[in-house]
Coordinates of C-alpha atoms and ligand atoms in Angstrom, one line a residue:
M1 CA 0.0 0.0 0.0
S2 CA 2.6 2.6 1.0
D3 CA 5.7 3.2 -0.9
K4 CA 8.0 4.3 1.8
P5 CA 11.2 6.2 0.9
V6 CA 14.2 4.1 0.2
S7 CA 16.4 3.7 3.2
T8 CA 17.8 0.3 2.9
P9 CA 20.0 -0.6 5.9
S10 CA 23.6 -1.4 5.0
N11 CA 25.1 -4.8 5.3
F12 CA 28.5 -6.6 4.8
I13 CA 27.8 -7.0 1.0
R14 CA 27.2 -3.3 0.6
H15 CA 30.4 -2.7 2.5
I16 CA 32.2 -4.9 0.0
I17 CA 30.7 -3.0 -2.9
D18 CA 31.6 0.4 -1.3
A19 CA 35.2 -0.7 -1.0
D20 CA 35.2 -2.1 -4.6
L21 CA 33.9 1.2 -5.9
E22 CA 36.5 3.1 -3.9
N23 CA 39.2 0.9 -5.4
G24 CA 37.9 1.2 -8.9
K25 CA 37.3 -2.5 -9.2
H26 CA 34.9 -3.6 -12.0
D27 CA 35.3 -0.1 -13.6
G28 CA 33.0 1.4 -11.0
K29 CA 30.1 -0.7 -12.2
V30 CA 27.6 -2.6 -10.0
V31 CA 25.7 -5.4 -11.8
T32 CA 23.9 -8.1 -9.9
R33 CA 21.4 -10.8 -10.9
F34 CA 18.6 -12.8 -9.4
P35 CA 18.8 -16.3 -10.8
P36 CA 15.7 -18.4 -10.0
E37 CA 15.3 -21.9 -11.4
P38 CA 11.8 -22.0 -13.0
N39 CA 10.8 -25.2 -11.1
G40 CA 8.3 -23.7 -8.7
Y41 CA 6.9 -20.4 -7.4
L42 CA 9.0 -17.9 -5.5
H43 CA 8.8 -17.9 -1.7
I44 CA 9.6 -15.4 1.0
G45 CA 13.2 -16.7 1.0
H46 CA 13.5 -15.6 -2.6
A47 CA 12.1 -12.2 -1.6
K48 CA 15.2 -11.8 0.6
S49 CA 17.5 -12.5 -2.4
I50 CA 15.3 -10.3 -4.7
C51 CA 15.4 -7.3 -2.3
L52 CA 19.1 -7.7 -1.8
N53 CA 20.0 -8.0 -5.5
F54 CA 17.5 -5.5 -7.0
G55 CA 17.9 -3.2 -4.0
I56 CA 21.7 -3.0 -4.5
A57 CA 21.2 -2.3 -8.2
R58 CA 18.7 0.5 -7.4
D59 CA 20.8 2.1 -4.7
Y60 CA 24.1 2.0 -6.6
Q61 CA 22.5 3.1 -10.0
G62 CA 23.5 -0.3 -11.3
Q63 CA 21.7 -3.1 -12.9
C64 CA 20.1 -6.3 -11.8
N65 CA 19.3 -9.0 -14.3
L66 CA 16.5 -11.4 -13.9
R67 CA 18.0 -14.6 -15.2
F68 CA 16.3 -17.9 -15.3
D69 CA 18.6 -20.7 -14.4
D70 CA 17.0 -23.1 -16.7
T71 CA 19.3 -26.0 -17.1
N72 CA 17.1 -28.7 -15.7
P73 CA 14.2 -28.9 -18.2
H74 CA 12.4 -31.8 -16.8
K75 CA 11.3 -29.9 -13.7
E76 CA 10.8 -26.5 -15.3
N77 CA 7.9 -25.0 -17.2
M78 CA 6.5 -21.7 -18.6
E79 CA 3.9 -21.4 -15.8
F80 CA 6.8 -21.0 -13.4
V81 CA 8.7 -18.6 -15.7
E82 CA 5.6 -16.4 -15.9
A83 CA 4.7 -16.6 -12.2
I84 CA 8.3 -15.6 -11.2
Q85 CA 8.2 -12.5 -13.4
Q86 CA 4.8 -11.5 -12.0
D87 CA 6.0 -11.9 -8.4
V88 CA 9.3 -10.0 -8.9
R89 CA 7.3 -7.1 -10.5
W90 CA 4.7 -7.2 -7.7
L91 CA 7.4 -6.9 -5.2
G92 CA 8.2 -3.6 -6.9
F93 CA 11.3 -4.4 -8.9
E94 CA 12.2 -3.9 -12.6
W95 CA 14.8 -5.6 -14.6
G96 CA 15.1 -3.5 -17.7
E97 CA 14.2 -4.5 -21.3
K98 CA 15.3 -8.0 -21.3
V99 CA 14.8 -11.2 -19.3
Y100 CA 17.8 -13.4 -19.3
Y101 CA 17.9 -17.2 -19.6
A102 CA 20.9 -19.4 -19.0
S103 CA 19.6 -21.4 -22.0
N104 CA 20.4 -18.4 -24.2
Y105 CA 24.0 -19.3 -23.6
F106 CA 23.8 -23.0 -24.4
E107 CA 25.9 -22.5 -27.6
Q108 CA 28.5 -20.4 -25.9
L109 CA 28.7 -22.8 -23.0
Y110 CA 29.3 -25.6 -25.4
G111 CA 32.1 -23.6 -26.9
F112 CA 33.7 -23.0 -23.5
A113 CA 33.4 -26.7 -22.7
M114 CA 35.3 -27.4 -25.9
E115 CA 37.9 -24.9 -24.9
L116 CA 38.4 -26.8 -21.6
I117 CA 38.7 -30.1 -23.6
D118 CA 41.3 -28.5 -25.9
K119 CA 43.3 -27.4 -22.9
G120 CA 43.2 -30.9 -21.4
L121 CA 40.9 -29.6 -18.6
A122 CA 37.8 -31.6 -19.3
Y123 CA 37.1 -35.2 -20.4
V124 CA 34.2 -37.5 -21.3
C125 CA 33.7 -40.1 -18.6
D126 CA 31.7 -43.4 -19.0
L127 CA 31.4 -44.3 -15.4
N128 CA 27.7 -44.7 -14.4
A129 CA 26.2 -42.7 -11.5
E130 CA 27.0 -45.3 -8.9
Q131 CA 30.6 -45.8 -10.0
T132 CA 31.1 -42.1 -10.1
R133 CA 30.0 -41.9 -6.5
E134 CA 32.3 -44.7 -5.5
Y135 CA 35.3 -43.0 -7.2
R136 CA 34.5 -39.7 -5.7
G137 CA 35.7 -40.7 -2.2
T138 CA 34.4 -39.1 1.0
L139 CA 35.1 -36.2 3.3
T140 CA 37.9 -38.2 4.9
E141 CA 39.1 -40.2 1.9
P142 CA 40.4 -38.9 -1.4
G143 CA 38.7 -40.0 -4.5
K144 CA 40.2 -42.2 -7.3
N145 CA 40.9 -41.1 -10.9
S146 CA 38.3 -42.3 -13.4
P147 CA 39.7 -44.8 -15.9
Y148 CA 38.5 -42.4 -18.6
R149 CA 40.4 -39.5 -17.3
E150 CA 43.4 -39.8 -19.7
R151 CA 41.4 -39.9 -22.9
S152 CA 43.1 -37.9 -25.6
I153 CA 41.9 -34.4 -26.5
E154 CA 40.9 -35.7 -30.0
E155 CA 38.8 -38.5 -28.5
N156 CA 37.2 -36.2 -26.0
R157 CA 36.3 -33.7 -28.7
D158 CA 34.8 -36.4 -30.8
L159 CA 32.8 -38.0 -28.0
F160 CA 31.5 -34.7 -26.8
Q161 CA 30.3 -33.7 -30.3
R162 CA 28.6 -37.1 -30.6
M163 CA 27.0 -36.6 -27.1
R164 CA 25.5 -33.4 -28.5
A165 CA 24.4 -35.1 -31.7
G166 CA 22.4 -37.5 -29.6
E167 CA 24.4 -40.7 -30.2
F168 CA 24.4 -41.9 -26.6
P169 CA 21.5 -42.6 -24.2
D170 CA 20.9 -40.7 -20.9
G171 CA 23.6 -41.5 -18.3
A172 CA 26.0 -43.2 -20.8
K173 CA 28.5 -40.4 -20.7
V174 CA 29.1 -37.1 -18.9
L175 CA 31.6 -34.4 -19.5
R176 CA 33.8 -33.7 -16.4
A177 CA 36.2 -31.1 -15.4
K178 CA 39.8 -32.4 -14.8
I179 CA 40.7 -30.8 -11.6
D180 CA 41.8 -33.0 -8.6
M181 CA 40.3 -36.2 -7.3
A182 CA 42.2 -35.8 -4.1
S183 CA 41.0 -32.2 -3.3
P184 CA 39.8 -31.8 0.2
N185 CA 36.9 -29.9 -1.5
I186 CA 34.7 -32.6 -3.0
N187 CA 33.3 -30.1 -5.5
L188 CA 36.7 -30.0 -7.1
R189 CA 36.9 -33.8 -7.6
D190 CA 36.3 -33.7 -11.3
P191 CA 32.8 -32.3 -11.2
T192 CA 30.3 -33.1 -13.9
L193 CA 29.9 -30.2 -16.4
Y194 CA 27.4 -31.8 -18.8
R195 CA 24.9 -34.6 -18.8
I196 CA 22.6 -36.2 -21.4
R197 CA 18.9 -35.8 -21.2
H198 CA 16.8 -37.1 -24.1
G199 CA 13.1 -36.6 -24.7
V200 CA 12.5 -33.4 -22.7
I201 CA 11.1 -30.4 -24.4
H202 CA 12.8 -27.3 -23.0
H203 CA 10.5 -24.4 -22.5
Q204 CA 13.0 -22.1 -24.3
T205 CA 15.1 -24.3 -26.6
G206 CA 12.5 -27.0 -27.4
S207 CA 14.2 -30.2 -28.5
E208 CA 17.3 -28.5 -29.9
W209 CA 19.5 -30.0 -27.1
C210 CA 19.9 -33.3 -25.5
L211 CA 23.0 -32.1 -23.7
Y212 CA 22.5 -29.9 -20.6
P213 CA 25.2 -28.0 -18.7
M214 CA 25.4 -28.3 -14.9
Y215 CA 24.7 -25.3 -12.6
D216 CA 28.3 -25.0 -11.4
F217 CA 29.5 -24.6 -15.0
T218 CA 26.6 -22.5 -16.3
H219 CA 26.4 -20.1 -13.4
P220 CA 29.9 -18.4 -13.5
I221 CA 29.8 -18.2 -17.3
S222 CA 26.3 -16.7 -17.4
D223 CA 27.4 -14.2 -14.7
A224 CA 30.5 -13.3 -16.7
L225 CA 28.7 -13.0 -20.1
E226 CA 26.3 -10.6 -18.5
G227 CA 29.0 -8.5 -16.9
V228 CA 27.8 -9.3 -13.4
T229 CA 30.1 -7.8 -10.9
H230 CA 28.8 -9.2 -7.6
S231 CA 27.2 -12.7 -7.8
L232 CA 25.3 -13.0 -4.5
C233 CA 24.2 -16.4 -3.5
T234 CA 23.3 -18.4 -0.4
L235 CA 25.8 -20.0 1.9
E236 CA 25.4 -23.5 0.6
F237 CA 27.4 -22.4 -2.5
E238 CA 30.4 -21.4 -0.4
D239 CA 32.1 -24.7 -1.1
H240 CA 31.4 -24.3 -4.8
R241 CA 33.1 -20.9 -4.9
P242 CA 36.6 -22.4 -5.9
L243 CA 34.9 -24.2 -8.8
Y244 CA 33.1 -21.0 -9.8
Y245 CA 36.5 -19.3 -10.1
W246 CA 38.2 -22.3 -11.6
V247 CA 35.8 -22.2 -14.5
L248 CA 36.3 -18.5 -15.1
E249 CA 40.1 -18.8 -14.8
N250 CA 40.3 -21.6 -17.4
I251 CA 38.3 -20.2 -20.2
T252 CA 38.7 -17.1 -22.3
I253 CA 36.3 -14.6 -20.9
P254 CA 37.1 -11.1 -20.0
S255 CA 34.7 -10.3 -17.1
Q256 CA 35.5 -11.5 -13.6
P257 CA 32.5 -11.5 -11.3
Q258 CA 33.0 -12.1 -7.7
Q259 CA 30.8 -14.5 -5.7
I260 CA 29.7 -13.5 -2.2
E261 CA 27.6 -15.7 0.0
F262 CA 24.9 -14.8 2.5
S263 CA 22.7 -16.9 4.8
R264 CA 19.3 -18.2 3.6
L265 CA 16.2 -17.0 5.2
N266 CA 14.5 -19.7 7.2
L267 CA 11.1 -18.8 8.6
Q268 CA 9.6 -20.6 11.6
Y269 CA 6.6 -22.9 11.3
T270 CA 6.9 -23.2 7.5
V271 CA 9.0 -24.8 4.9
M272 CA 11.0 -23.1 2.2
S273 CA 12.3 -25.9 0.1
K274 CA 10.7 -26.0 -3.4
R275 CA 10.7 -29.7 -3.3
K276 CA 8.5 -29.7 -0.2
L277 CA 6.3 -26.9 -1.4
T278 CA 5.8 -28.8 -4.7
R279 CA 4.7 -31.8 -2.7
L280 CA 2.1 -29.7 -0.8
V281 CA 0.7 -28.5 -4.1
E282 CA 0.9 -31.7 -6.1
E283 CA -0.6 -33.8 -3.3
G284 CA -3.5 -31.4 -2.9
I285 CA -2.6 -30.6 0.7
V286 CA -3.0 -26.9 -0.2
E287 CA -5.1 -25.4 -2.9
G288 CA -2.2 -24.4 -5.1
W289 CA 0.9 -22.3 -5.1
D290 CA -1.1 -19.3 -4.2
D291 CA -2.9 -20.9 -1.2
P292 CA -2.8 -18.2 1.5
R293 CA -1.2 -20.7 3.9
M294 CA 1.8 -21.0 1.7
P295 CA 5.0 -19.0 2.2
T296 CA 5.1 -18.3 -1.5
I297 CA 4.9 -14.7 -2.8
A298 CA 1.7 -15.6 -4.6
G299 CA 0.3 -17.1 -1.3
L300 CA 1.3 -14.0 0.7
R301 CA -0.2 -11.8 -2.0
R302 CA -3.5 -13.6 -1.9
R303 CA -3.5 -13.7 1.8
G304 CA -3.3 -9.9 1.7
Y305 CA 0.4 -9.0 2.4
T306 CA 1.5 -5.9 0.6
P307 CA 4.8 -5.6 -1.4
A308 CA 5.9 -2.8 1.0
S309 CA 5.5 -5.1 4.0
I310 CA 7.6 -7.8 2.5
R311 CA 10.3 -5.4 1.5
E312 CA 10.2 -4.0 5.0
F313 CA 10.6 -7.5 6.4
C314 CA 13.6 -8.1 4.2
D315 CA 15.2 -4.9 5.5
R316 CA 14.5 -5.8 9.1
I317 CA 16.0 -9.3 8.9
G318 CA 19.1 -7.9 7.3
V319 CA 21.8 -9.8 5.4
T320 CA 24.5 -11.6 7.2
K321 CA 26.5 -14.8 7.0
S322 CA 25.1 -16.5 10.1
D323 CA 22.4 -19.1 9.8
N324 CA 19.2 -18.0 11.4
S325 CA 15.6 -18.8 11.7
V326 CA 13.3 -15.9 11.8
E327 CA 10.2 -15.7 13.8
M328 CA 6.9 -15.4 12.0
A329 CA 6.1 -12.5 14.4
I330 CA 8.6 -10.3 12.6
L331 CA 6.8 -10.8 9.2
E332 CA 3.5 -10.3 10.9
S333 CA 4.5 -7.1 12.6
C334 CA 5.6 -5.7 9.2
I335 CA 2.2 -6.3 7.6
R336 CA 0.3 -5.2 10.7
E337 CA 2.1 -1.9 10.8
D338 CA 1.5 -1.3 7.2
L339 CA -2.2 -2.1 7.4
D340 CA -2.7 -0.3 10.7
A341 CA -1.5 2.9 8.9
N342 CA -3.1 2.3 5.5
A343 CA -6.1 -0.1 5.7
P344 CA -9.5 1.5 6.1
R345 CA -11.6 0.3 9.0
A346 CA -14.8 -1.6 8.5
M347 CA -17.1 -3.8 10.6
A348 CA -17.7 -7.5 10.2
V349 CA -19.4 -9.9 12.6
L350 CA -17.7 -13.2 12.5
H351 CA -20.2 -15.2 14.6
P352 CA -23.5 -13.4 14.3
L353 CA -25.9 -13.1 17.1
K354 CA -29.2 -11.3 16.4
V355 CA -30.1 -8.2 18.4
V356 CA -33.6 -6.7 18.2
L357 CA -33.9 -3.1 19.4
T358 CA -37.4 -3.2 20.8
N359 CA -37.8 0.5 21.2
Y360 CA -36.6 1.3 17.7
P361 CA -39.4 1.6 15.2
E362 CA -39.8 -1.3 12.8
D363 CA -40.0 0.8 9.7
Q364 CA -37.3 3.3 10.6
Q365 CA -33.7 3.3 9.5
E366 CA -30.9 5.9 9.5
L367 CA -27.4 6.3 8.2
L368 CA -24.6 6.9 10.8
S369 CA -21.3 8.3 9.8
A370 CA -18.1 6.5 10.6
A371 CA -14.5 7.5 10.1
N372 CA -12.6 5.1 7.8
H373 CA -9.5 5.6 9.9
P374 CA -9.1 6.7 13.5
K375 CA -5.8 8.6 12.8
D376 CA -6.0 9.5 9.1
E377 CA -8.8 11.9 8.3
S378 CA -7.8 11.9 4.6
M379 CA -9.4 8.4 4.4
G380 CA -12.8 10.0 4.9
T381 CA -16.0 8.6 6.3
R382 CA -18.7 6.2 5.2
E383 CA -22.3 5.7 6.1
L384 CA -23.5 2.8 8.1
P385 CA -27.2 1.8 7.9
F386 CA -28.7 1.4 11.3
C387 CA -32.1 -0.2 12.0
R388 CA -34.1 -2.3 14.5
E389 CA -32.3 -5.6 13.8
L390 CA -28.5 -5.9 14.1
Y391 CA -25.9 -8.5 14.6
I392 CA -23.2 -8.5 17.2
D393 CA -20.6 -11.2 17.7
R394 CA -21.6 -14.2 19.9
N395 CA -18.4 -13.7 21.8
D396 CA -19.4 -10.2 22.8
F397 CA -22.3 -11.4 24.9
M398 CA -22.5 -13.5 28.1
E399 CA -25.4 -13.7 30.4
V400 CA -23.2 -13.1 33.4
A401 CA -19.8 -11.5 33.2
P402 CA -17.1 -14.1 33.9
N403 CA -14.9 -11.5 35.5
K404 CA -14.4 -7.8 36.0
K405 CA -12.4 -7.6 32.8
F406 CA -15.4 -8.5 30.7
K407 CA -16.5 -5.2 29.3
R408 CA -18.9 -6.5 26.7
L409 CA -22.6 -7.0 26.8
V410 CA -24.2 -9.0 29.7
S411 CA -27.8 -9.6 30.6
G412 CA -29.2 -6.3 32.0
G413 CA -26.0 -4.5 31.1
E414 CA -25.1 -1.8 28.7
V415 CA -22.6 -1.6 25.9
R416 CA -21.8 1.0 23.2
L417 CA -22.2 0.0 19.6
R418 CA -19.2 1.2 17.7
N419 CA -19.9 4.5 15.8
A420 CA -23.5 4.3 17.1
Y421 CA -25.6 4.2 20.3
V422 CA -25.5 2.6 23.7
I423 CA -27.8 -0.4 24.0
R424 CA -29.1 -2.3 27.1
C425 CA -29.8 -6.0 27.0
D426 CA -33.3 -6.6 28.4
E427 CA -34.0 -10.2 27.5
V428 CA -32.2 -13.3 26.2
I429 CA -34.1 -15.6 23.9
K430 CA -33.0 -19.2 23.7
D431 CA -34.0 -22.2 21.6
N432 CA -35.2 -25.5 22.9
Q433 CA -31.6 -26.6 23.5
G434 CA -30.9 -23.6 25.6
E435 CA -28.8 -22.0 22.9
I436 CA -28.9 -18.2 22.9
I437 CA -30.4 -17.2 19.5
E438 CA -31.4 -13.6 20.0
L439 CA -31.1 -10.6 22.3
R440 CA -33.9 -8.1 23.0
C441 CA -32.3 -4.8 23.7
S442 CA -33.3 -1.2 24.1
V443 CA -31.4 1.6 22.5
D444 CA -30.7 5.0 24.1
M445 CA -31.0 7.5 21.3
A446 CA -29.3 10.2 23.4
T447 CA -26.0 8.5 23.3
L448 CA -24.8 9.0 19.7
G449 CA -21.1 9.8 19.7
A450 CA -20.8 10.4 23.4
N451 CA -21.8 9.2 26.8
P452 CA -24.3 11.6 28.5
E453 CA -23.1 13.1 31.8
G454 CA -22.6 10.7 34.6
R455 CA -23.0 7.6 32.4
K456 CA -20.3 5.0 32.4
V457 CA -20.4 2.6 29.5
K458 CA -17.1 0.8 29.3
G459 CA -17.5 -1.7 26.5
V460 CA -17.6 -1.0 22.8
V461 CA -18.6 -3.7 20.4
H462 CA -18.9 -3.8 16.6
W463 CA -22.1 -4.6 14.8
V464 CA -23.7 -4.9 11.4
S465 CA -27.3 -4.1 10.4
A466 CA -29.1 -7.4 10.0
R467 CA -31.2 -6.0 7.2
H468 CA -28.3 -4.4 5.2
G469 CA -25.4 -6.6 6.1
V470 CA -24.0 -9.0 3.5
R471 CA -23.2 -12.6 4.2
A472 CA -19.6 -13.4 3.7
E473 CA -17.1 -16.2 4.0
L474 CA -14.1 -15.4 6.2
R475 CA -11.0 -17.6 6.1
L476 CA -8.9 -17.5 9.3
Y477 CA -5.3 -18.8 9.1
D478 CA -2.9 -20.2 11.5
R479 CA 0.6 -21.5 11.0
L480 CA 1.0 -24.2 8.4
F481 CA 3.0 -26.5 10.6
T482 CA 2.8 -27.3 14.3
V483 CA 6.5 -27.1 15.0
P484 CA 8.9 -24.2 14.5
H485 CA 11.4 -26.2 12.4
P486 CA 9.5 -28.7 10.2
D487 CA 12.4 -28.9 7.9
S488 CA 14.8 -30.4 10.4
D489 CA 12.3 -32.2 12.7
K490 CA 13.4 -35.8 13.1
S491 CA 10.4 -37.0 15.2
V492 CA 8.3 -38.0 12.1
E493 CA 9.0 -39.9 8.9
D494 CA 7.6 -37.3 6.7
F495 CA 7.3 -33.6 7.1
T496 CA 3.6 -33.6 6.1
Q497 CA 2.9 -35.3 9.4
L498 CA 3.7 -32.0 11.0
L499 CA 1.1 -30.0 9.2
N500 CA -1.3 -28.0 11.3
P501 CA -4.8 -29.3 10.7
D502 CA -6.2 -25.9 11.9
A503 CA -4.1 -23.8 9.6
L504 CA -7.3 -22.9 7.8
R505 CA -10.7 -22.3 9.6
T506 CA -13.6 -21.2 7.4
L507 CA -16.5 -19.2 8.7
T508 CA -19.3 -19.3 6.2
N509 CA -22.0 -17.3 8.1
S510 CA -20.2 -14.1 8.8
V511 CA -21.8 -10.8 8.0
I512 CA -20.0 -7.8 6.7
E513 CA -21.1 -4.2 6.4
P514 CA -22.9 -3.4 3.1
S515 CA -20.1 -1.1 1.9
L516 CA -17.9 -4.2 1.5
A517 CA -20.4 -6.0 -0.8
Q518 CA -18.5 -5.0 -3.9
V519 CA -14.8 -4.3 -3.5
A520 CA -11.7 -4.5 -5.7
E521 CA -9.5 -7.6 -5.7
G522 CA -7.0 -7.4 -2.9
S523 CA -8.8 -4.6 -1.0
R524 CA -7.7 -4.7 2.6
Y525 CA -9.5 -3.7 5.7
Q526 CA -9.2 -3.7 9.4
F527 CA -12.3 -5.4 10.6
E528 CA -12.5 -3.6 13.8
R529 CA -11.7 -5.7 16.9
E530 CA -11.0 -8.8 14.7
G531 CA -8.0 -8.3 12.5
Y532 CA -6.9 -7.3 9.0
F533 CA -8.7 -8.9 6.1
S534 CA -8.2 -8.9 2.4
Y535 CA -10.8 -9.5 -0.3
D536 CA -10.1 -12.8 -2.2
A537 CA -11.5 -12.2 -5.7
K538 CA -10.4 -15.7 -6.8
A539 CA -12.4 -17.5 -4.1
S540 CA -15.4 -15.2 -4.1
R541 CA -18.7 -16.1 -5.7
A542 CA -21.3 -13.6 -6.8
D543 CA -23.4 -14.3 -3.8
L544 CA -20.7 -15.0 -1.3
P545 CA -17.7 -12.6 -1.0
V546 CA -14.6 -14.2 0.6
F547 CA -12.1 -12.5 2.7
N548 CA -8.8 -13.8 4.0
M549 CA -7.5 -12.9 7.4
V550 CA -4.1 -11.4 6.8
V551 CA -3.0 -11.0 10.4
G552 CA -4.6 -10.5 13.8
L553 CA -4.8 -7.2 15.7
K554 CA -2.5 -6.7 18.5
D555 CA -3.9 -4.4 21.1
S556 CA -5.2 -1.6 18.9
W557 CA -8.7 -2.0 20.2
A558 CA -7.7 -1.1 23.7
K559 CA -6.9 2.4 22.5
I560 CA -10.3 2.9 20.7
E561 CA -12.1 1.8 23.9
Q562 CA -10.2 4.3 25.9
K563 CA -11.1 7.1 23.5
E564 CA -14.7 6.4 23.3
R565 CA -15.2 6.1 27.0
Ligands
ATP1 P1 15.3 -24.6 -3.3 O1 16.4 -25.3 -2.7 O2 14.1 -24.4 -2.4 O3 14.9 -25.2 -4.6 P2 16.8 -22.8 -4.7 O4 17.9 -22.0 -4.0 O5 17.3 -23.9 -5.5 O6 15.7 -23.1 -3.7 P3 16.5 -21.0 -6.8 O7 15.3 -20.8 -7.7 O8 17.7 -21.6 -7.4 O9 16.0 -21.9 -5.6 O10 16.9 -19.7 -6.1 C1 17.1 -18.4 -6.8 C2 17.9 -17.6 -5.9 O11 17.2 -17.3 -4.6 C3 19.2 -18.1 -5.5 O12 20.2 -17.2 -5.7 C4 19.0 -18.6 -4.1 O13 20.2 -18.5 -3.4 C5 18.0 -17.6 -3.6 N1 17.3 -18.2 -2.5 C6 16.6 -19.3 -2.5 N2 16.1 -19.6 -1.3 C7 16.5 -18.6 -0.5 C8 16.3 -18.4 0.9 N3 15.5 -19.2 1.7 N4 16.8 -17.3 1.4 C9 17.5 -16.4 0.7 N5 17.8 -16.6 -0.7 C10 17.2 -17.7 -1.2
MG2 MG1 18.9 -23.5 -7.1

């Protein structure tokens, strides 16, 4: 909602860039990239990387490329390519005229692989996957040289060309870098550079290739070809960094990007791995990638998060090298603060209880004016229809107050209706089972806006006219998992056993004020005393609007009660 001025906090990566600029490194340029693999939707962890990379480009008048790291065609597709672009844009970032694809470089990458072969730095290996693993050794034992390691340059050239031409089946041969099978860094033990994959249609290159380059080979070269200066990636790539530089040092390429690692975002009570998120979607555990319970950007958007709140969250958690797991409360306080300042107020009764005002004429009705925001007059006012029949929330009535703190309506007691009058409960109507189904109350018409002299009415409750209100479905959310670290929880066989069955609660009989009957997609409100809600256009039907609860209120109601007293 709000576009707050740019004031990104500094971090160790910005310090490195400042020093580089001072020393004239990279000719004073700053170019970053965000390199998602289009094998799923983006999640809040990606948002951290997006805000970091695009934020740096923005603040240093540089450039950030959106580059699809699309070297694994069997898991990738255009739906993901499009969703990722939509999500990056929605977060508020631009990438210039062109979207980049690693697959655009397949021809060049092939050429660089040939260059390594010609230099005796790469060879075609026929070991199968299992043998390759055996030869690789372990953290404590060196590996063994492949029997194919000493193939001649001519033979390697010939075999690699024939791999491209499709002469060999999947897995029959790979191209490997010739580095050091005894390196303490396993990533340098002759890593695979290319593998064969027949029969997949790549979303960009179709069936042109059956030979696909590995990430560790593709990434440094793509960075260099694009003139990336600072290649920012997450910590798990720290051990790959020597390979990143090995590739660049051994091919003829002018640009020399530098790789800098930072820690991933882990958010409590959810999972961030695309493999796991994919399972939730494919097994129908959630409604889709944009299910509001999901930590995806699309899910958060549908839930009602704003781009500004997610950017603010990324600023607050900062960028460091230490592994951390962030509390959901931090994300929630970012959206709560945004919506507190920017969301208009409205009234919705979640669990309706009918109230009949016995001294209010049957055929009368009036319009009461209500401020749309308690602190921001520029948001204006709206009119609330008031009549003899209203709804209040079941939880706002008890026959007898359970304790002194209960300031809501009780039998024989008084309460103020928000933006309206004080009412007194004269009679409680119950059904045969003893369930309260209606309250008969009297309204004091002298109490609009203020309490007459000497009158102490402490409680304020929200309400909706029963004749004018609109039935709505409200979806209330809780954490997706029951434990803070579902990713590393060893108490169950499968992480889906840790799902919170109450992550979604649906109220289908709620009533919202009539001004909300027709609102725009994504409109957000504070339903007073209940929480922040966002209109879900996708889920709504013509006769049943659906709102998602974005986040609960903290204590904001306490203040309103104080003011109205
Ligand atoms: P996953 O392991 O879930 O598939 P990934 O890292 O493979 O995630 P990519 O699409 O390759 O997903 O990620 C694109 C970029 O986003 C990478 O630079 C990656 O480091 C970064 N990224 C992914 N997850 C996180 C996270 N949780 N926190 C910060 N950055 C992340
Ligand atoms: Mg990846």
